[in-house]
mmCIF file of C-alpha atoms in Angstrom:
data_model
loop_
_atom_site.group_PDB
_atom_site.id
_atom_site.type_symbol
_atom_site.label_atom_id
_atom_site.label_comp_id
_atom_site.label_asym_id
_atom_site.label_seq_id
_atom_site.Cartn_x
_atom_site.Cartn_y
_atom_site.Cartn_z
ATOM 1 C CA UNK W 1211 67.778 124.062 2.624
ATOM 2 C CA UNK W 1212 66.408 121.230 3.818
ATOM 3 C CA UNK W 1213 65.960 117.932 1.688
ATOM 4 C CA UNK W 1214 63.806 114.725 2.128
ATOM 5 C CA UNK W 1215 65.379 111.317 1.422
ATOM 6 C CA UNK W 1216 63.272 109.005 -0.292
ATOM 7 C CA UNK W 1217 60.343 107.820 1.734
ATOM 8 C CA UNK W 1218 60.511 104.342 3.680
ATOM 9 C CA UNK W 1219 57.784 102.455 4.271
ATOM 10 C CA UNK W 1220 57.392 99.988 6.907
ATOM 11 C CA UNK W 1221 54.349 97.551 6.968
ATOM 12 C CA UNK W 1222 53.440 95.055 9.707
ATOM 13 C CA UNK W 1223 51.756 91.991 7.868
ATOM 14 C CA UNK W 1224 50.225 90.041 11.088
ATOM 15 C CA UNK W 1225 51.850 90.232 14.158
ATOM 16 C CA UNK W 1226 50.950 87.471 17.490
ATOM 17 C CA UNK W 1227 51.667 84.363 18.522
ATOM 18 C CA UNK W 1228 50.358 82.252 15.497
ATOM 19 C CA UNK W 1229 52.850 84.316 12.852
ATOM 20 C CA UNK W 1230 54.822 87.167 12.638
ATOM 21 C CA UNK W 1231 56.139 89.273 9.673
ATOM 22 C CA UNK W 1232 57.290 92.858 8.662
ATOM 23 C CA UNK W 1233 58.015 94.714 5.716
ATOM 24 C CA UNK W 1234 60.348 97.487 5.310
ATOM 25 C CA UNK W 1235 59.850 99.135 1.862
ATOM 26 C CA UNK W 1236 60.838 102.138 -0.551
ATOM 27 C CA UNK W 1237 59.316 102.537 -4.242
ATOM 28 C CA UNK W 1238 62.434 100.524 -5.383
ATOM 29 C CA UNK W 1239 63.147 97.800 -3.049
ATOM 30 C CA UNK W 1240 62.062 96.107 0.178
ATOM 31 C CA UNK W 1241 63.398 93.327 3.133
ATOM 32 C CA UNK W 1242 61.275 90.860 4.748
ATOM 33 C CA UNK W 1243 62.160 91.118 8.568
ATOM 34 C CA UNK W 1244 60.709 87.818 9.888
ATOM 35 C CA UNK W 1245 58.377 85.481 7.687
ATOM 36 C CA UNK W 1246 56.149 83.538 10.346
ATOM 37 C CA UNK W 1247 53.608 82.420 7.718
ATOM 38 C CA UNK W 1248 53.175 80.299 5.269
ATOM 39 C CA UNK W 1249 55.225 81.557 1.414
ATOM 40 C CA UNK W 1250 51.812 81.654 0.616
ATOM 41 C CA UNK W 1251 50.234 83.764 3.205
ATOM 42 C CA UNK W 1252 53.329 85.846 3.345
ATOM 43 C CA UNK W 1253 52.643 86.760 -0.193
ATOM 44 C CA UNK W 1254 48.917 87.231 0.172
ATOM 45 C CA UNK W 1255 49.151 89.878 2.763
ATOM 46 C CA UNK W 1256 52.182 91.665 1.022
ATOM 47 C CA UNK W 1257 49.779 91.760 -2.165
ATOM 48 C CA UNK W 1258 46.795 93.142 -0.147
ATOM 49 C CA UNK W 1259 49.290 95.959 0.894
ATOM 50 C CA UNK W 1260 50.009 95.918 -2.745
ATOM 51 C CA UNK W 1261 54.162 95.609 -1.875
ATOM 52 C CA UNK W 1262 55.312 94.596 -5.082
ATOM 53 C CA UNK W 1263 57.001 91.347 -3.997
ATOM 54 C CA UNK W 1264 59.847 91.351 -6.609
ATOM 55 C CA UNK W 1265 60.898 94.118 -4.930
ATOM 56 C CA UNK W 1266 61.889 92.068 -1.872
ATOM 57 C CA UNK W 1267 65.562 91.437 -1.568
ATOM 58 C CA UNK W 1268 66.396 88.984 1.237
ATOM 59 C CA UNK W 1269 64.490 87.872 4.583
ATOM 60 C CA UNK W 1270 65.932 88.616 8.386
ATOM 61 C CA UNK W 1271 65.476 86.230 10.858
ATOM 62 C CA UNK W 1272 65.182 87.440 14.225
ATOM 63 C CA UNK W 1273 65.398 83.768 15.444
ATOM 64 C CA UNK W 1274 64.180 80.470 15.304
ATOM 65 C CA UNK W 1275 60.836 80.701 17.109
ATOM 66 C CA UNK W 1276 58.291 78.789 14.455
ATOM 67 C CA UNK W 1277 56.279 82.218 14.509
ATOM 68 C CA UNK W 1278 59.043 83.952 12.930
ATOM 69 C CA UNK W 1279 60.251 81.518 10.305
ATOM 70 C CA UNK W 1280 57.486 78.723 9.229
ATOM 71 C CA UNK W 1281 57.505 80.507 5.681
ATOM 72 C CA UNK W 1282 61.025 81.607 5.363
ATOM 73 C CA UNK W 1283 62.802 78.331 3.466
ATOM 74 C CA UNK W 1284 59.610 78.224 0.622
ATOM 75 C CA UNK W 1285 59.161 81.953 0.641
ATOM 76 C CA UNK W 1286 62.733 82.635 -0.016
ATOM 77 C CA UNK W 1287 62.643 80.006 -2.663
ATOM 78 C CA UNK W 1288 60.440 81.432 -4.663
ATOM 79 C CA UNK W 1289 61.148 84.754 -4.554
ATOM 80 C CA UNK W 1290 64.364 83.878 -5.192
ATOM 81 C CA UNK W 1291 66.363 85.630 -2.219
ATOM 82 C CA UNK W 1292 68.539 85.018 0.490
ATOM 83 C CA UNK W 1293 68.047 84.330 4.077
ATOM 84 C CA UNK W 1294 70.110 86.271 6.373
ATOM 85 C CA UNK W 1295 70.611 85.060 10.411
ATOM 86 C CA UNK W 1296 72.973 84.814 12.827
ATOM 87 C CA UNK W 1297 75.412 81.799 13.759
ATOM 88 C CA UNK W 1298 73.690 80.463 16.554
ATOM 89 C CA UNK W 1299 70.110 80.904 14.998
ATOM 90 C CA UNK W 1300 71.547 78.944 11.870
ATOM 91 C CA UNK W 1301 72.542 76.264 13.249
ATOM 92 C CA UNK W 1302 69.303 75.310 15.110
ATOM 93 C CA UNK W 1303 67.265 76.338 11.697
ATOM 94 C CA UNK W 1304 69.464 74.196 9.854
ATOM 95 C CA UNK W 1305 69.293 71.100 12.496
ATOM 96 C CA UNK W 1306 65.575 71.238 12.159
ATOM 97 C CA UNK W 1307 65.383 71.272 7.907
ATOM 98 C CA UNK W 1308 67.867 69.716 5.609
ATOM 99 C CA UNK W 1309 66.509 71.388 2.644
ATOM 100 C CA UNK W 1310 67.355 75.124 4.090
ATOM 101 C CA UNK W 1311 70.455 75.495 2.481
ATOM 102 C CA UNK W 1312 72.961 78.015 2.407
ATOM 103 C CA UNK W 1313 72.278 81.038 4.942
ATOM 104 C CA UNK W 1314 73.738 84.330 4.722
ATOM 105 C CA UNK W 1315 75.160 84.787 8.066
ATOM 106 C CA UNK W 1316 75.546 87.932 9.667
ATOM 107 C CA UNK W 1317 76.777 88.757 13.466
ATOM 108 C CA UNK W 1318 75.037 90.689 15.963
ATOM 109 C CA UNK W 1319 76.709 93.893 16.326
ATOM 110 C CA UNK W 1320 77.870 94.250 12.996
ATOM 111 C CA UNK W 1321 76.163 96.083 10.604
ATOM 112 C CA UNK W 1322 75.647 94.583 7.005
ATOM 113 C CA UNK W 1323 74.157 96.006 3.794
ATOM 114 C CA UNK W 1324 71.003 94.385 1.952
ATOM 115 C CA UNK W 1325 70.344 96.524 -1.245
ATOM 116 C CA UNK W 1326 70.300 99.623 -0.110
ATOM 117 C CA UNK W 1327 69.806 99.459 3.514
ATOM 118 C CA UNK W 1328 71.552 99.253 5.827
ATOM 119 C CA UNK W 1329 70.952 96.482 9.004
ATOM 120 C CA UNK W 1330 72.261 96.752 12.081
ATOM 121 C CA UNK W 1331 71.521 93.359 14.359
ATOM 122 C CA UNK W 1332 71.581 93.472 18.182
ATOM 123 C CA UNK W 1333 71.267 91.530 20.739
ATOM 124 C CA UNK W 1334 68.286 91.129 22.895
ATOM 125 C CA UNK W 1335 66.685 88.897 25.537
ATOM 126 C CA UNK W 1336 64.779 86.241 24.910
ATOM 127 C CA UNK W 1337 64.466 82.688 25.431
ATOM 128 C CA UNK W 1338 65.480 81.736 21.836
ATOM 129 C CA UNK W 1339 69.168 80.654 20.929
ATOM 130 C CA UNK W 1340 70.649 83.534 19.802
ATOM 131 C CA UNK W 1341 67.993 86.058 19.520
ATOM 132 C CA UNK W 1342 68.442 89.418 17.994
ATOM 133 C CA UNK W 1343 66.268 92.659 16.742
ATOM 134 C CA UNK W 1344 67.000 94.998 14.344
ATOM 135 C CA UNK W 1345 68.126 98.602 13.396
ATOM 136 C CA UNK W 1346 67.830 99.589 9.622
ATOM 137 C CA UNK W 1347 68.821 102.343 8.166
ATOM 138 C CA UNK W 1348 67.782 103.871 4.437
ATOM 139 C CA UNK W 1349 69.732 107.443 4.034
ATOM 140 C CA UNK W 1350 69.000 109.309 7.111
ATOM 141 C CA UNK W 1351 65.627 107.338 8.005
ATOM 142 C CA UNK W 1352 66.565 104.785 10.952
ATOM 143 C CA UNK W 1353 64.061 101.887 11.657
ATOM 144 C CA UNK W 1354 64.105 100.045 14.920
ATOM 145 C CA UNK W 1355 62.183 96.349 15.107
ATOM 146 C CA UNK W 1356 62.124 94.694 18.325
ATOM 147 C CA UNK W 1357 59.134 92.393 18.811
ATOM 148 C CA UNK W 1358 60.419 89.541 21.044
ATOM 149 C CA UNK W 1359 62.626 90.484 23.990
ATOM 150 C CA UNK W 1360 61.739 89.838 27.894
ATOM 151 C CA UNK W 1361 63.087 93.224 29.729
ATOM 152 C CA UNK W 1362 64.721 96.290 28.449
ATOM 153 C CA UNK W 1363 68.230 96.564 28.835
ATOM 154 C CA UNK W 1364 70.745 99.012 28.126
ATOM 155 C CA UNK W 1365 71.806 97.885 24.928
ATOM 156 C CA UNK W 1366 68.318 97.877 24.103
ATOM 157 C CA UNK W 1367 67.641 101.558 24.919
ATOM 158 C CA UNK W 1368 70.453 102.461 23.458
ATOM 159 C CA UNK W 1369 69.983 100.496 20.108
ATOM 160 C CA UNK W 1370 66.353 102.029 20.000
ATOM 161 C CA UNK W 1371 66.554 105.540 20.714
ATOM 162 C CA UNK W 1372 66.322 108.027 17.973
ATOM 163 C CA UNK W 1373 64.027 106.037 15.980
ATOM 164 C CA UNK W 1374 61.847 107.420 12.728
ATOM 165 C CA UNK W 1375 59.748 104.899 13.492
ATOM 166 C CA UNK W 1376 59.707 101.881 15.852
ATOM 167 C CA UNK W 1377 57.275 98.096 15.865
ATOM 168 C CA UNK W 1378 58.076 96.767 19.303
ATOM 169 C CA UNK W 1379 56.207 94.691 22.084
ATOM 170 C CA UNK W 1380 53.215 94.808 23.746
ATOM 171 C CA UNK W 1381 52.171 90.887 24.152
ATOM 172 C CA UNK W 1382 50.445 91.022 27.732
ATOM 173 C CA UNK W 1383 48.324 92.341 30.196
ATOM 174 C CA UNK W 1384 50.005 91.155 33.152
ATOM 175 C CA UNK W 1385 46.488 90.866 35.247
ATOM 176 C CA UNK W 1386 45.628 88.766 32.239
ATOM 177 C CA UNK W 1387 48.404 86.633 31.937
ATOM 178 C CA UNK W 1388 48.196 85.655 35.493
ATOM 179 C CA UNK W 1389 44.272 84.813 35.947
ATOM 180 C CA UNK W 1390 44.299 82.945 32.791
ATOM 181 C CA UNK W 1391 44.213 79.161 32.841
ATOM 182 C CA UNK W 1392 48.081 78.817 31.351
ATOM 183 C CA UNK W 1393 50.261 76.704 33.017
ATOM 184 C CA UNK W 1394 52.362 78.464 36.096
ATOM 185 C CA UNK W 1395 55.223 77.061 34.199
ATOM 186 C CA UNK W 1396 54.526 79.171 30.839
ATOM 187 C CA UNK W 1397 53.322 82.127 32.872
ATOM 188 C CA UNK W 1398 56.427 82.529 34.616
ATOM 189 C CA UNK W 1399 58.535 82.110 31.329
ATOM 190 C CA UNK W 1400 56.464 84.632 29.939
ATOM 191 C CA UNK W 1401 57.100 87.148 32.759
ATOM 192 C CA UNK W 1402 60.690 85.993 32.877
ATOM 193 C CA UNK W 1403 63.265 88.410 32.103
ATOM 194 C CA UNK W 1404 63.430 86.460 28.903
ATOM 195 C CA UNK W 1405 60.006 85.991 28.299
ATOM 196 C CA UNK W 1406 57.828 88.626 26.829
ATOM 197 C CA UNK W 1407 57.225 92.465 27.369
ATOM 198 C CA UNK W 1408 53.843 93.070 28.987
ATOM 199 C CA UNK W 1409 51.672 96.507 28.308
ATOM 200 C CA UNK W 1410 53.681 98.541 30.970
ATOM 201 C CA UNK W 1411 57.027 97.447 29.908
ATOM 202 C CA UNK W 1412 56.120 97.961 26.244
ATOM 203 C CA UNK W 1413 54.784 101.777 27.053
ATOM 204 C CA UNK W 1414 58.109 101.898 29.620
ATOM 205 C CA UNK W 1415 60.642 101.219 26.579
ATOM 206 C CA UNK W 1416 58.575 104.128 24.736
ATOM 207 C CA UNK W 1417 59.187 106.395 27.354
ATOM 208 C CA UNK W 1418 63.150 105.681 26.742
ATOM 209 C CA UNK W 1419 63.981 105.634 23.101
ATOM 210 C CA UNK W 1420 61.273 108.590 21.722
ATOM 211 C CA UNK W 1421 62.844 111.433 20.112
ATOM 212 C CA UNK W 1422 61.750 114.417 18.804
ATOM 213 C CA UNK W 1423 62.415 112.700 14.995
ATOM 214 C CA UNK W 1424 60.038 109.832 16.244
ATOM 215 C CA UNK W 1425 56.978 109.603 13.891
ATOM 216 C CA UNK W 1426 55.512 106.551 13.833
ATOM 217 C CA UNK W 1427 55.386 103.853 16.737
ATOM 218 C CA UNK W 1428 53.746 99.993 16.017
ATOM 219 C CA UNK W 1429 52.848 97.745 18.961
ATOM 220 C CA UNK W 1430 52.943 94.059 18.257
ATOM 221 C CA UNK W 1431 52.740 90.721 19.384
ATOM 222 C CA UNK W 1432 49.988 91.071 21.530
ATOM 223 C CA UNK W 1433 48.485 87.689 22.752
ATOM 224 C CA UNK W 1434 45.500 86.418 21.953
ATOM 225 C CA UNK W 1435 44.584 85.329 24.744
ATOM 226 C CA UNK W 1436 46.116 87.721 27.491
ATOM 227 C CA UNK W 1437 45.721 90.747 25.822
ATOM 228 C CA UNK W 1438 43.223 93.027 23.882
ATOM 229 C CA UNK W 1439 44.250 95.500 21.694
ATOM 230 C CA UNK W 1440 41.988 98.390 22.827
ATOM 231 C CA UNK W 1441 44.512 97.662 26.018
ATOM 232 C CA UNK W 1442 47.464 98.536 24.213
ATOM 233 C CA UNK W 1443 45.947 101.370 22.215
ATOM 234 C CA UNK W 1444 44.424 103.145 25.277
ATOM 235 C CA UNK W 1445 47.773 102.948 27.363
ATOM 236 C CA UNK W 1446 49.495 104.008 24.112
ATOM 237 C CA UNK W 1447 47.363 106.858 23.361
ATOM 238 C CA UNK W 1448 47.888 108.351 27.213
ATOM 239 C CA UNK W 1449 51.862 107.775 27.325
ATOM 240 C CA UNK W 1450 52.295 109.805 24.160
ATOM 241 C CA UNK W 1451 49.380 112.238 26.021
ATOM 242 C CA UNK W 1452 51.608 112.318 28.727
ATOM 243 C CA UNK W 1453 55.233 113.181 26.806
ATOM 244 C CA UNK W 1454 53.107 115.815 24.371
ATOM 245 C CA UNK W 1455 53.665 113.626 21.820
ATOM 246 C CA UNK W 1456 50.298 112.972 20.056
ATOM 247 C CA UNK W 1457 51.494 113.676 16.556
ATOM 248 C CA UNK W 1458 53.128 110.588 16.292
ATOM 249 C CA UNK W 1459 51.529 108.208 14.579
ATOM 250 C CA UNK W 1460 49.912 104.752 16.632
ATOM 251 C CA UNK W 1461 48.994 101.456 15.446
ATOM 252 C CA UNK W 1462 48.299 98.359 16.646
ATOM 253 C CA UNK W 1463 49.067 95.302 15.277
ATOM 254 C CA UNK W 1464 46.916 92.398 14.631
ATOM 255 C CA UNK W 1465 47.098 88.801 14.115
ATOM 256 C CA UNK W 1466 45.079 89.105 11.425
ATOM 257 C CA UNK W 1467 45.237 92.272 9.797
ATOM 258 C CA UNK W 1468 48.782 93.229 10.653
ATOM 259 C CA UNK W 1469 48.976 97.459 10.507
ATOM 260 C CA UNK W 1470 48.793 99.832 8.159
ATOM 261 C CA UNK W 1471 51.674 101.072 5.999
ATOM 262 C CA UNK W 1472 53.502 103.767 7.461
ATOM 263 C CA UNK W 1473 55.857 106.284 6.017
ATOM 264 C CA UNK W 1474 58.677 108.075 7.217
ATOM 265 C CA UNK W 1475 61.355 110.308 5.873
ATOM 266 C CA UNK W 1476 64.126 112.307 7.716
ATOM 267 C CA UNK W 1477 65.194 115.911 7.306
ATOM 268 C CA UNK W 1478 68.965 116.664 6.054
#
């Protein structure tokens, strides 16, 4: 007979160029992947999606971007938890704030326990110092959060595939990007191959990792100002139309209002 684990939740507080921040959650405990607000915006939102904050047991940083981590030294210190990043991602968080203090450092590739989840770091690219994304796992439910990363590799792919659920990029439309008034210098780093996923490459990385366990799929970090998110939710809506796959459940997420809680479970 089959048995469900215990649901995971996975909640995308705001999600754009001005602050990004997720929330991976059972009834029991909870990480903070990213914290790109302020400690006290952070812990606004997570009340308005009424995740019980003492339940939160350490923040990942993806890396050192100031829309990942503005919130993550005061947040951590007063919730009391630890910050967990990568060598290369310390060291520049670290050279910027002398009051950070001890980091719990992990390595890409090597898969570390918070609680009771399990994280598994990879690399991705992106032009950060040593940027990764993240695979967590909770029992049999497997979590895949990639929101920053300029192409799609192989690694990539293969770190993604088989999701329960997946937040990943969609920060441009690439007719957009290039008629806007942005610099050609930005534009091109954006583009770059470790810039920033546009719509198509977003809805191309879908076509790669879905599975038939896939439930849930987020878009994120779409720009304010080169995107719109009926953009992202129409081309969405037709890939999964096109793989027969329109019982998964789509959000967008906003800068703003982030996306609603999803929940996913896995089959033994």
């Amino acid at each position: 007979m089959a048995v469900n684990v215990e649901r995971v939740g996975i909640t995308v507080l705001g999600s754009g160029s001005r602050g990004n921040a997720v929330v991976i959650h059972t009834e029991s405990e909870a990480i903070l992947v990213d914290a790109g607000f302020s400690a006290r915006e952070l812990r606004k939102r997570m009340a308005r999606f009424e995740i019980d904050e003492t339940k939160v047991r350490a923040i990942l940083v993806s890396h050192e971007h100031s829309d990942h981590v503005c919130g993550m030294r005061v947040c951590a210190k007063q919730l009391g938890i630890p910050i967990y990043a990568n060598r290369g991602t310390a060291e520049v968080l670290r050279s910027r704030d002398d009051k950070l203090g001890n980091l719990t450092i992990f390595a890409p590739g090597s898969p570390f326990g918070v609680g009771g989840f399990t994280v598994e770091p990879f690399t991705i690219p992106h032009d950060a110092y040593d940027p990764v994304a993240f695979v967590v796992k909770m029992g049999t439910v497997k979590l895949g959060i990639a929101t920053d990363l300029g192409h799609v590799n192989s690694l990539v792919s293969h770190q993604l595939r088989a999701c329960d659920a997946l937040v990943v990029e969609s920060n441009h439309d690439i007719g957009m990007l290039r008629n806007s008034d942005r610099k050609w210098s930005l534009k091109q780093r954006i583009i770059g191959r470790h810039g920033h996923l546009s719509n198509e490459d977003g809805l191309e990385l879908l076509r790669k990792v879905l599975h038939g366990r896939t439930q849930a799929v987020i878009m994120a970090h779409a720009s304010g100002e080169c995107n719109e998110y009926s953009l992202v939710e129409r081309g969405v809506k037709q890939c999964l139309a096109e793989l027969e796959r329109e019982d998964i459940v789509m959000h967008v997420a906003t800068q703003d209002d982030g996306a609603p809680t999803v929940w996913v479970s896995h089959a033994v």
